[in-house]
Amino acid sequence: MSEKFVSLSDLTLSYGSTVAVPNLDLDIVEGELIALLGPSGCGKTTTMRAIAGLLTPASGMIEIDGQDVTRLAANKRGIGLVFQSYALFPHLSAFENVAFGLRLQRMPEAEIRSRTEAGIETVGLMGFEARKPAEMSGGQQQRVALARSLVMDPKVLLLDEPLSNLDARLRLEMRSELQRVQKDTGVTMVFVTHDQSEALAMADRIVLMKDGKIEQLGTPSQLYAEPATAFAAEFMGFENIFCVEGENLVSDTGQLPLGFAAEAPMLAWRPGGVQVGRGPFSGRVLSSSFAGGHREYVLDSLLGQIKADAPIETVEVPLGHNIDFDLPQSTALPLAA
Amino acid sequence: MRNLTTSTILGLTLTFLIGPFIIIIFAGASAGETLAFPPDGLSLKWYLKVFTIESFRESFLLSLFLAIFGTVTALLLGVPAAYALNRYDLPGAETIRTVVAAPIIVPGIIVGLALLRYLVVPLDFTVTMALFMAHTALVLPYAVRVVSSSLNNLRADMEEAAVLLGCTRMQAFTKVVLPNIRGGVLAAFILGFVTSFNQVPVSLFLSGPGVKTLPIDMLAYMEITYDPSVAALSALLAFMSLSIVFVAERLLGFSRYV
């Protein structure tokens, strides 16, 4: 099992004169499910397109399975890509969509048939072979797209926002489905997403990107528990981030005395880490919304807006009234500058 | 009251559109010797006579040749042009679009005169050759426009998907793009065919001795012989155009593309 199955070194990607990704280094382990995570415009899709060969790097090198593919045409790389829009061929049936790549290789008809059928079975679409893409639901279309790439036995399977076009229920189903397919086939999978919960739930490792650079690389639990930067912290749900100056927490709008000694220049709290109902501080309720297991408040305090979750058992505080709260040491995340 | 007004307007409009066609059908079915409406008794003799007139047969074949090969040539040029304009960020794309559309914007008389003055006279092009080029140019705008609109509906990532499955760009075009714009190409062919076949002003300038397209020949015939055969022929041609459009509409919902 290669630690550097896909290796991007000093890779610079640009559109015309605009550099989208500068000097990227990334190694992907054989057989892992890795997520490229970040907001739109962070370079995640650009990076994926470069791996696929749909975008020629301005400089740097891409190696796959020990082979330098930087200048290799996309149709010779042996990489699968499941497009966000699925990009099925509308004039062909599900079966012919899946068989498309195999037919290009001029395989014997019997082999095409058996491999296509196996692919359709892997994604659980038996009985839908004769349907045209327009006659299938979004989830079924995505399965066809997945099977179409899988039957080619790709070295790497890339997925562009694989769950974004599905409704909430299907999204959960497809999450586990993709994980199952990955474990069954052992294919190295790279998926692009802007949704941190998706990345956390599915990936073996997450590459968090910002402005074309890797902000943090780690396992989901590492990223969730110990985001390394303010950006990573905010992306992982630490929505209250403040600077520490001496004994005080400071923001653009004001300051509050910190109840404990802090070494770090910044501290961050998740909404769930803010203690609501009692504490030394007070904030006016700007908004309040029911979120199932808890109630989400936005409070206006001396530090500006604080996002705080209160247990659902507590009495709802009306808009405009004050709530006491605390930013406790136990839930504080120290951040380097 | 409102209903009555609407029906009256509708009735007048339909009469205005279909009326001439009805008149032509009956004028051609006259038993008399001159073109007249109402016809001088009914007979099919003029409809039959049309087929015996040698010059009509020749000009019909020329028009058919021009309509088929002119349109096919226009498609061979127009489909790649539409594809390039649609998929690539070409420098001067707007200019190319305008130039391609020019033959339908510039009056036919001017196109005909220009071709005569600069191709036939100084370069010694044969009349057939000049007609062929003129008809190709006239049909090209339709080919580009109609094919463009079906390409617009086709997402570019489909081709990328084909390439990642092993296609060359060319194979991606023939195996994925072409089958999906088939309807548009066929629609462009029919539109081009009908446009070319019914073309008068350009052909008027380029028709020479012994080489005439059918509409020009009919005009010439009428100047000498004022009998109902021209009306009969017109009706037959109108039926031909109608059936082509009808079949196309049935086969692929032609009106979606135009």
mmCIF file with all atom_site columns, C-alpha atoms in Angstrom, chain B residues 69-251:
data_model
loop_
_atom_site.group_PDB
_atom_site.id
_atom_site.type_symbol
_atom_site.label_atom_id
_atom_site.label_alt_id
_atom_site.label_comp_id
_atom_site.label_asym_id
_atom_site.label_entity_id
_atom_site.label_seq_id
_atom_site.pdbx_PDB_ins_code
_atom_site.Cartn_x
_atom_site.Cartn_y
_atom_site.Cartn_z
_atom_site.occupancy
_atom_site.B_iso_or_equiv
_atom_site.pdbx_formal_charge
_atom_site.auth_seq_id
_atom_site.auth_comp_id
_atom_site.auth_asym_id
_atom_site.auth_atom_id
_atom_site.pdbx_PDB_model_num
ATOM 1   C CA . PHE B 1 69  ? -25.823 19.698 -51.516 1.00 0.00 ? 69  PHE B CA 1
ATOM 2   C CA . GLY B 1 70  ? -25.876 23.380 -50.532 1.00 0.00 ? 70  GLY B CA 1
ATOM 3   C CA . THR B 1 71  ? -27.498 22.482 -47.221 1.00 0.00 ? 71  THR B CA 1
ATOM 4   C CA . VAL B 1 72  ? -25.197 19.530 -46.575 1.00 0.00 ? 72  VAL B CA 1
ATOM 5   C CA . THR B 1 73  ? -22.166 21.736 -47.281 1.00 0.00 ? 73  THR B CA 1
ATOM 6   C CA . ALA B 1 74  ? -23.555 24.462 -45.039 1.00 0.00 ? 74  ALA B CA 1
ATOM 7   C CA . LEU B 1 75  ? -23.973 21.881 -42.268 1.00 0.00 ? 75  LEU B CA 1
ATOM 8   C CA . LEU B 1 76  ? -20.443 20.547 -42.758 1.00 0.00 ? 76  LEU B CA 1
ATOM 9   C CA . LEU B 1 77  ? -19.187 24.097 -42.265 1.00 0.00 ? 77  LEU B CA 1
ATOM 10  C CA . GLY B 1 78  ? -21.846 25.232 -39.812 1.00 0.00 ? 78  GLY B CA 1
ATOM 11  C CA . VAL B 1 79  ? -21.804 22.395 -37.257 1.00 0.00 ? 79  VAL B CA 1
ATOM 12  C CA . PRO B 1 80  ? -18.061 22.778 -36.465 1.00 0.00 ? 80  PRO B CA 1
ATOM 13  C CA . ALA B 1 81  ? -18.470 26.572 -36.488 1.00 0.00 ? 81  ALA B CA 1
ATOM 14  C CA . ALA B 1 82  ? -21.391 26.421 -34.071 1.00 0.00 ? 82  ALA B CA 1
ATOM 15  C CA . TYR B 1 83  ? -19.428 24.006 -31.889 1.00 0.00 ? 83  TYR B CA 1
ATOM 16  C CA . ALA B 1 84  ? -16.361 26.228 -31.795 1.00 0.00 ? 84  ALA B CA 1
ATOM 17  C CA . LEU B 1 85  ? -18.405 29.369 -31.102 1.00 0.00 ? 85  LEU B CA 1
ATOM 18  C CA . ASN B 1 86  ? -20.288 27.564 -28.370 1.00 0.00 ? 86  ASN B CA 1
ATOM 19  C CA . ARG B 1 87  ? -17.466 25.778 -26.568 1.00 0.00 ? 87  ARG B CA 1
ATOM 20  C CA . TYR B 1 88  ? -14.410 27.962 -26.918 1.00 0.00 ? 88  TYR B CA 1
ATOM 21  C CA . ASP B 1 89  ? -13.750 31.511 -25.887 1.00 0.00 ? 89  ASP B CA 1
ATOM 22  C CA . LEU B 1 90  ? -12.708 32.580 -29.379 1.00 0.00 ? 90  LEU B CA 1
ATOM 23  C CA . PRO B 1 91  ? -11.219 35.991 -30.032 1.00 0.00 ? 91  PRO B CA 1
ATOM 24  C CA . GLY B 1 92  ? -13.618 37.892 -32.268 1.00 0.00 ? 92  GLY B CA 1
ATOM 25  C CA . ALA B 1 93  ? -16.476 35.437 -31.685 1.00 0.00 ? 93  ALA B CA 1
ATOM 26  C CA . GLU B 1 94  ? -19.035 38.232 -32.028 1.00 0.00 ? 94  GLU B CA 1
ATOM 27  C CA . THR B 1 95  ? -17.563 39.288 -35.373 1.00 0.00 ? 95  THR B CA 1
ATOM 28  C CA . ILE B 1 96  ? -17.675 35.711 -36.620 1.00 0.00 ? 96  ILE B CA 1
ATOM 29  C CA . ARG B 1 97  ? -21.320 35.426 -35.559 1.00 0.00 ? 97  ARG B CA 1
ATOM 30  C CA . THR B 1 98  ? -22.171 38.627 -37.423 1.00 0.00 ? 98  THR B CA 1
ATOM 31  C CA . VAL B 1 99  ? -20.330 37.589 -40.566 1.00 0.00 ? 99  VAL B CA 1
ATOM 32  C CA . VAL B 1 100 ? -22.000 34.191 -40.534 1.00 0.00 ? 100 VAL B CA 1
ATOM 33  C CA . ALA B 1 101 ? -25.418 35.827 -40.172 1.00 0.00 ? 101 ALA B CA 1
ATOM 34  C CA . ALA B 1 102 ? -24.726 38.404 -42.900 1.00 0.00 ? 102 ALA B CA 1
ATOM 35  C CA . PRO B 1 103 ? -26.373 36.561 -45.817 1.00 0.00 ? 103 PRO B CA 1
ATOM 36  C CA . ILE B 1 104 ? -29.787 36.716 -44.103 1.00 0.00 ? 104 ILE B CA 1
ATOM 37  C CA . ILE B 1 105 ? -29.359 40.339 -43.022 1.00 0.00 ? 105 ILE B CA 1
ATOM 38  C CA . VAL B 1 106 ? -28.102 41.698 -46.334 1.00 0.00 ? 106 VAL B CA 1
ATOM 39  C CA . PRO B 1 107 ? -30.882 41.852 -48.965 1.00 0.00 ? 107 PRO B CA 1
ATOM 40  C CA . GLY B 1 108 ? -30.728 38.947 -51.427 1.00 0.00 ? 108 GLY B CA 1
ATOM 41  C CA . ILE B 1 109 ? -30.524 41.300 -54.401 1.00 0.00 ? 109 ILE B CA 1
ATOM 42  C CA . ILE B 1 110 ? -27.245 42.683 -53.059 1.00 0.00 ? 110 ILE B CA 1
ATOM 43  C CA . VAL B 1 111 ? -25.834 39.238 -52.292 1.00 0.00 ? 111 VAL B CA 1
ATOM 44  C CA . GLY B 1 112 ? -26.739 38.112 -55.810 1.00 0.00 ? 112 GLY B CA 1
ATOM 45  C CA . LEU B 1 113 ? -25.257 41.174 -57.446 1.00 0.00 ? 113 LEU B CA 1
ATOM 46  C CA . ALA B 1 114 ? -22.079 40.941 -55.374 1.00 0.00 ? 114 ALA B CA 1
ATOM 47  C CA . LEU B 1 115 ? -21.565 37.282 -56.242 1.00 0.00 ? 115 LEU B CA 1
ATOM 48  C CA . LEU B 1 116 ? -22.197 37.985 -59.913 1.00 0.00 ? 116 LEU B CA 1
ATOM 49  C CA . ARG B 1 117 ? -19.877 40.978 -60.012 1.00 0.00 ? 117 ARG B CA 1
ATOM 50  C CA . TYR B 1 118 ? -16.999 39.466 -58.034 1.00 0.00 ? 118 TYR B CA 1
ATOM 51  C CA . LEU B 1 119 ? -17.180 35.708 -58.651 1.00 0.00 ? 119 LEU B CA 1
ATOM 52  C CA . VAL B 1 120 ? -18.924 34.886 -61.893 1.00 0.00 ? 120 VAL B CA 1
ATOM 53  C CA . VAL B 1 121 ? -17.734 37.754 -64.077 1.00 0.00 ? 121 VAL B CA 1
ATOM 54  C CA . PRO B 1 122 ? -14.054 38.252 -63.113 1.00 0.00 ? 122 PRO B CA 1
ATOM 55  C CA . LEU B 1 123 ? -13.212 34.715 -61.906 1.00 0.00 ? 123 LEU B CA 1
ATOM 56  C CA . ASP B 1 124 ? -15.151 32.920 -64.586 1.00 0.00 ? 124 ASP B CA 1
ATOM 57  C CA . PHE B 1 125 ? -17.080 30.702 -62.156 1.00 0.00 ? 125 PHE B CA 1
ATOM 58  C CA . THR B 1 126 ? -19.690 28.558 -63.840 1.00 0.00 ? 126 THR B CA 1
ATOM 59  C CA . VAL B 1 127 ? -23.266 29.567 -63.095 1.00 0.00 ? 127 VAL B CA 1
ATOM 60  C CA . THR B 1 128 ? -23.927 26.289 -61.308 1.00 0.00 ? 128 THR B CA 1
ATOM 61  C CA . MET B 1 129 ? -20.832 26.757 -59.151 1.00 0.00 ? 129 MET B CA 1
ATOM 62  C CA . ALA B 1 130 ? -21.863 30.324 -58.252 1.00 0.00 ? 130 ALA B CA 1
ATOM 63  C CA . LEU B 1 131 ? -25.417 29.197 -57.443 1.00 0.00 ? 131 LEU B CA 1
ATOM 64  C CA . PHE B 1 132 ? -24.045 26.400 -55.281 1.00 0.00 ? 132 PHE B CA 1
ATOM 65  C CA . MET B 1 133 ? -21.837 28.816 -53.316 1.00 0.00 ? 133 MET B CA 1
ATOM 66  C CA . ALA B 1 134 ? -24.630 31.355 -52.955 1.00 0.00 ? 134 ALA B CA 1
ATOM 67  C CA . HIS B 1 135 ? -27.089 28.774 -51.659 1.00 0.00 ? 135 HIS B CA 1
ATOM 68  C CA . THR B 1 136 ? -24.504 27.358 -49.236 1.00 0.00 ? 136 THR B CA 1
ATOM 69  C CA . ALA B 1 137 ? -23.849 30.848 -47.877 1.00 0.00 ? 137 ALA B CA 1
ATOM 70  C CA . LEU B 1 138 ? -27.560 31.563 -47.543 1.00 0.00 ? 138 LEU B CA 1
ATOM 71  C CA . VAL B 1 139 ? -28.228 28.389 -45.609 1.00 0.00 ? 139 VAL B CA 1
ATOM 72  C CA . LEU B 1 140 ? -25.141 28.663 -43.370 1.00 0.00 ? 140 LEU B CA 1
ATOM 73  C CA . PRO B 1 141 ? -26.696 31.166 -40.925 1.00 0.00 ? 141 PRO B CA 1
ATOM 74  C CA . TYR B 1 142 ? -29.615 28.811 -40.271 1.00 0.00 ? 142 TYR B CA 1
ATOM 75  C CA . ALA B 1 143 ? -27.271 25.883 -39.789 1.00 0.00 ? 143 ALA B CA 1
ATOM 76  C CA . VAL B 1 144 ? -25.138 27.771 -37.264 1.00 0.00 ? 144 VAL B CA 1
ATOM 77  C CA . ARG B 1 145 ? -28.094 29.223 -35.397 1.00 0.00 ? 145 ARG B CA 1
ATOM 78  C CA . VAL B 1 146 ? -30.205 26.085 -35.092 1.00 0.00 ? 146 VAL B CA 1
ATOM 79  C CA . VAL B 1 147 ? -27.265 23.824 -34.204 1.00 0.00 ? 147 VAL B CA 1
ATOM 80  C CA . SER B 1 148 ? -26.037 26.418 -31.669 1.00 0.00 ? 148 SER B CA 1
ATOM 81  C CA . SER B 1 149 ? -29.315 26.318 -29.830 1.00 0.00 ? 149 SER B CA 1
ATOM 82  C CA . SER B 1 150 ? -29.173 22.557 -29.465 1.00 0.00 ? 150 SER B CA 1
ATOM 83  C CA . LEU B 1 151 ? -25.523 22.735 -28.385 1.00 0.00 ? 151 LEU B CA 1
ATOM 84  C CA . ASN B 1 152 ? -26.544 25.252 -25.731 1.00 0.00 ? 152 ASN B CA 1
ATOM 85  C CA . ASN B 1 153 ? -28.746 22.615 -24.158 1.00 0.00 ? 153 ASN B CA 1
ATOM 86  C CA . LEU B 1 154 ? -25.894 20.140 -24.030 1.00 0.00 ? 154 LEU B CA 1
ATOM 87  C CA . ARG B 1 155 ? -23.616 20.439 -21.017 1.00 0.00 ? 155 ARG B CA 1
ATOM 88  C CA . ALA B 1 156 ? -19.906 20.594 -21.714 1.00 0.00 ? 156 ALA B CA 1
ATOM 89  C CA . ASP B 1 157 ? -19.053 18.229 -18.856 1.00 0.00 ? 157 ASP B CA 1
ATOM 90  C CA . MET B 1 158 ? -20.580 15.352 -20.831 1.00 0.00 ? 158 MET B CA 1
ATOM 91  C CA . GLU B 1 159 ? -17.636 15.560 -23.201 1.00 0.00 ? 159 GLU B CA 1
ATOM 92  C CA . GLU B 1 160 ? -15.201 15.664 -20.303 1.00 0.00 ? 160 GLU B CA 1
ATOM 93  C CA . ALA B 1 161 ? -16.876 12.555 -18.916 1.00 0.00 ? 161 ALA B CA 1
ATOM 94  C CA . ALA B 1 162 ? -16.411 10.846 -22.298 1.00 0.00 ? 162 ALA B CA 1
ATOM 95  C CA . VAL B 1 163 ? -12.743 11.855 -22.400 1.00 0.00 ? 163 VAL B CA 1
ATOM 96  C CA . LEU B 1 164 ? -12.131 10.454 -18.910 1.00 0.00 ? 164 LEU B CA 1
ATOM 97  C CA . LEU B 1 165 ? -13.691 7.184  -20.069 1.00 0.00 ? 165 LEU B CA 1
ATOM 98  C CA . GLY B 1 166 ? -11.071 6.997  -22.800 1.00 0.00 ? 166 GLY B CA 1
ATOM 99  C CA . CYS B 1 167 ? -12.398 9.033  -25.739 1.00 0.00 ? 167 CYS B CA 1
ATOM 100 C CA . THR B 1 168 ? -10.270 11.381 -27.771 1.00 0.00 ? 168 THR B CA 1
ATOM 101 C CA . ARG B 1 169 ? -11.844 14.838 -28.217 1.00 0.00 ? 169 ARG B CA 1
ATOM 102 C CA . MET B 1 170 ? -12.925 13.772 -31.695 1.00 0.00 ? 170 MET B CA 1
ATOM 103 C CA . GLN B 1 171 ? -14.546 10.579 -30.410 1.00 0.00 ? 171 GLN B CA 1
ATOM 104 C CA . ALA B 1 172 ? -16.256 12.563 -27.672 1.00 0.00 ? 172 ALA B CA 1
ATOM 105 C CA . PHE B 1 173 ? -17.736 14.732 -30.415 1.00 0.00 ? 173 PHE B CA 1
ATOM 106 C CA . THR B 1 174 ? -18.910 11.883 -32.630 1.00 0.00 ? 174 THR B CA 1
ATOM 107 C CA . LYS B 1 175 ? -20.064 9.539  -29.853 1.00 0.00 ? 175 LYS B CA 1
ATOM 108 C CA . VAL B 1 176 ? -21.575 12.003 -27.399 1.00 0.00 ? 176 VAL B CA 1
ATOM 109 C CA . VAL B 1 177 ? -22.160 15.440 -28.928 1.00 0.00 ? 177 VAL B CA 1
ATOM 110 C CA . LEU B 1 178 ? -23.418 14.447 -32.353 1.00 0.00 ? 178 LEU B CA 1
ATOM 111 C CA . PRO B 1 179 ? -26.046 11.904 -31.244 1.00 0.00 ? 179 PRO B CA 1
ATOM 112 C CA . ASN B 1 180 ? -27.453 14.483 -28.834 1.00 0.00 ? 180 ASN B CA 1
ATOM 113 C CA . ILE B 1 181 ? -27.733 17.334 -31.351 1.00 0.00 ? 181 ILE B CA 1
ATOM 114 C CA . ARG B 1 182 ? -29.117 15.050 -34.075 1.00 0.00 ? 182 ARG B CA 1
ATOM 115 C CA . GLY B 1 183 ? -32.530 16.680 -33.835 1.00 0.00 ? 183 GLY B CA 1
ATOM 116 C CA . GLY B 1 184 ? -31.061 20.153 -34.253 1.00 0.00 ? 184 GLY B CA 1
ATOM 117 C CA . VAL B 1 185 ? -28.970 19.084 -37.227 1.00 0.00 ? 185 VAL B CA 1
ATOM 118 C CA . LEU B 1 186 ? -31.986 17.518 -38.929 1.00 0.00 ? 186 LEU B CA 1
ATOM 119 C CA . ALA B 1 187 ? -34.066 20.615 -38.211 1.00 0.00 ? 187 ALA B CA 1
ATOM 120 C CA . ALA B 1 188 ? -31.318 22.810 -39.671 1.00 0.00 ? 188 ALA B CA 1
ATOM 121 C CA . PHE B 1 189 ? -31.250 20.590 -42.745 1.00 0.00 ? 189 PHE B CA 1
ATOM 122 C CA . ILE B 1 190 ? -34.976 20.916 -43.347 1.00 0.00 ? 190 ILE B CA 1
ATOM 123 C CA . LEU B 1 191 ? -34.992 24.647 -42.736 1.00 0.00 ? 191 LEU B CA 1
ATOM 124 C CA . GLY B 1 192 ? -31.996 25.040 -45.040 1.00 0.00 ? 192 GLY B CA 1
ATOM 125 C CA . PHE B 1 193 ? -33.543 22.840 -47.705 1.00 0.00 ? 193 PHE B CA 1
ATOM 126 C CA . VAL B 1 194 ? -36.766 24.816 -47.779 1.00 0.00 ? 194 VAL B CA 1
ATOM 127 C CA . THR B 1 195 ? -34.921 28.166 -47.709 1.00 0.00 ? 195 THR B CA 1
ATOM 128 C CA . SER B 1 196 ? -32.676 27.157 -50.575 1.00 0.00 ? 196 SER B CA 1
ATOM 129 C CA . PHE B 1 197 ? -35.467 25.632 -52.637 1.00 0.00 ? 197 PHE B CA 1
ATOM 130 C CA . ASN B 1 198 ? -37.645 28.723 -52.399 1.00 0.00 ? 198 ASN B CA 1
ATOM 131 C CA . GLN B 1 199 ? -34.812 31.193 -52.887 1.00 0.00 ? 199 GLN B CA 1
ATOM 132 C CA . VAL B 1 200 ? -35.515 33.857 -55.558 1.00 0.00 ? 200 VAL B CA 1
ATOM 133 C CA . PRO B 1 201 ? -33.564 37.152 -55.369 1.00 0.00 ? 201 PRO B CA 1
ATOM 134 C CA . VAL B 1 202 ? -30.029 35.739 -55.251 1.00 0.00 ? 202 VAL B CA 1
ATOM 135 C CA . SER B 1 203 ? -30.721 33.089 -57.862 1.00 0.00 ? 203 SER B CA 1
ATOM 136 C CA . LEU B 1 204 ? -32.279 35.719 -60.105 1.00 0.00 ? 204 LEU B CA 1
ATOM 137 C CA . PHE B 1 205 ? -28.902 37.359 -60.588 1.00 0.00 ? 205 PHE B CA 1
ATOM 138 C CA . LEU B 1 206 ? -26.923 34.180 -60.921 1.00 0.00 ? 206 LEU B CA 1
ATOM 139 C CA . SER B 1 207 ? -29.168 32.194 -63.253 1.00 0.00 ? 207 SER B CA 1
ATOM 140 C CA . GLY B 1 208 ? -27.658 32.163 -66.713 1.00 0.00 ? 208 GLY B CA 1
ATOM 141 C CA . PRO B 1 209 ? -28.698 30.860 -70.083 1.00 0.00 ? 209 PRO B CA 1
ATOM 142 C CA . GLY B 1 210 ? -29.923 27.294 -69.741 1.00 0.00 ? 210 GLY B CA 1
ATOM 143 C CA . VAL B 1 211 ? -29.200 27.208 -65.997 1.00 0.00 ? 211 VAL B CA 1
ATOM 144 C CA . LYS B 1 212 ? -32.167 28.262 -63.894 1.00 0.00 ? 212 LYS B CA 1
ATOM 145 C CA . THR B 1 213 ? -33.493 27.263 -60.516 1.00 0.00 ? 213 THR B CA 1
ATOM 146 C CA . LEU B 1 214 ? -37.126 26.242 -60.434 1.00 0.00 ? 214 LEU B CA 1
ATOM 147 C CA . PRO B 1 215 ? -38.596 29.486 -58.991 1.00 0.00 ? 215 PRO B CA 1
ATOM 148 C CA . ILE B 1 216 ? -36.710 31.544 -61.600 1.00 0.00 ? 216 ILE B CA 1
ATOM 149 C CA . ASP B 1 217 ? -37.798 29.216 -64.358 1.00 0.00 ? 217 ASP B CA 1
ATOM 150 C CA . MET B 1 218 ? -41.403 29.562 -63.245 1.00 0.00 ? 218 MET B CA 1
ATOM 151 C CA . LEU B 1 219 ? -41.096 33.341 -63.388 1.00 0.00 ? 219 LEU B CA 1
ATOM 152 C CA . ALA B 1 220 ? -39.618 33.157 -66.863 1.00 0.00 ? 220 ALA B CA 1
ATOM 153 C CA . TYR B 1 221 ? -42.339 30.753 -67.981 1.00 0.00 ? 221 TYR B CA 1
ATOM 154 C CA . MET B 1 222 ? -45.087 33.042 -66.766 1.00 0.00 ? 222 MET B CA 1
ATOM 155 C CA . GLU B 1 223 ? -43.692 35.982 -68.719 1.00 0.00 ? 223 GLU B CA 1
ATOM 156 C CA . ILE B 1 224 ? -44.284 34.060 -71.922 1.00 0.00 ? 224 ILE B CA 1
ATOM 157 C CA . THR B 1 225 ? -47.101 31.625 -71.212 1.00 0.00 ? 225 THR B CA 1
ATOM 158 C CA . TYR B 1 226 ? -49.954 32.676 -69.009 1.00 0.00 ? 226 TYR B CA 1
ATOM 159 C CA . ASP B 1 227 ? -51.492 29.280 -68.433 1.00 0.00 ? 227 ASP B CA 1
ATOM 160 C CA . PRO B 1 228 ? -52.505 27.577 -65.148 1.00 0.00 ? 228 PRO B CA 1
ATOM 161 C CA . SER B 1 229 ? -49.526 25.179 -65.115 1.00 0.00 ? 229 SER B CA 1
ATOM 162 C CA . VAL B 1 230 ? -47.487 27.601 -62.942 1.00 0.00 ? 230 VAL B CA 1
ATOM 163 C CA . ALA B 1 231 ? -50.275 27.658 -60.374 1.00 0.00 ? 231 ALA B CA 1
ATOM 164 C CA . ALA B 1 232 ? -50.412 23.862 -60.464 1.00 0.00 ? 232 ALA B CA 1
ATOM 165 C CA . LEU B 1 233 ? -46.661 23.629 -59.969 1.00 0.00 ? 233 LEU B CA 1
ATOM 166 C CA . SER B 1 234 ? -46.771 26.168 -57.119 1.00 0.00 ? 234 SER B CA 1
ATOM 167 C CA . ALA B 1 235 ? -49.405 24.110 -55.376 1.00 0.00 ? 235 ALA B CA 1
ATOM 168 C CA . LEU B 1 236 ? -47.320 20.948 -55.804 1.00 0.00 ? 236 LEU B CA 1
ATOM 169 C CA . LEU B 1 237 ? -44.255 22.693 -54.361 1.00 0.00 ? 237 LEU B CA 1
ATOM 170 C CA . ALA B 1 238 ? -46.240 24.040 -51.432 1.00 0.00 ? 238 ALA B CA 1
ATOM 171 C CA . PHE B 1 239 ? -47.453 20.495 -50.742 1.00 0.00 ? 239 PHE B CA 1
ATOM 172 C CA . MET B 1 240 ? -43.857 19.255 -50.872 1.00 0.00 ? 240 MET B CA 1
ATOM 173 C CA . SER B 1 241 ? -42.700 21.864 -48.337 1.00 0.00 ? 241 SER B CA 1
ATOM 174 C CA . LEU B 1 242 ? -45.687 21.181 -46.123 1.00 0.00 ? 242 LEU B CA 1
ATOM 175 C CA . SER B 1 243 ? -45.126 17.449 -46.074 1.00 0.00 ? 243 SER B CA 1
ATOM 176 C CA . ILE B 1 244 ? -41.444 17.866 -45.259 1.00 0.00 ? 244 ILE B CA 1
ATOM 177 C CA . VAL B 1 245 ? -42.250 20.125 -42.305 1.00 0.00 ? 245 VAL B CA 1
ATOM 178 C CA . PHE B 1 246 ? -45.119 17.863 -41.234 1.00 0.00 ? 246 PHE B CA 1
ATOM 179 C CA . VAL B 1 247 ? -42.944 14.735 -41.254 1.00 0.00 ? 247 VAL B CA 1
ATOM 180 C CA . ALA B 1 248 ? -40.181 16.577 -39.392 1.00 0.00 ? 248 ALA B CA 1
ATOM 181 C CA . GLU B 1 249 ? -42.618 17.844 -36.781 1.00 0.00 ? 249 GLU B CA 1
ATOM 182 C CA . ARG B 1 250 ? -43.953 14.322 -36.292 1.00 0.00 ? 250 ARG B CA 1
ATOM 183 C CA . LEU B 1 251 ? -40.507 12.759 -36.090 1.00 0.00 ? 251 LEU B CA 1
#
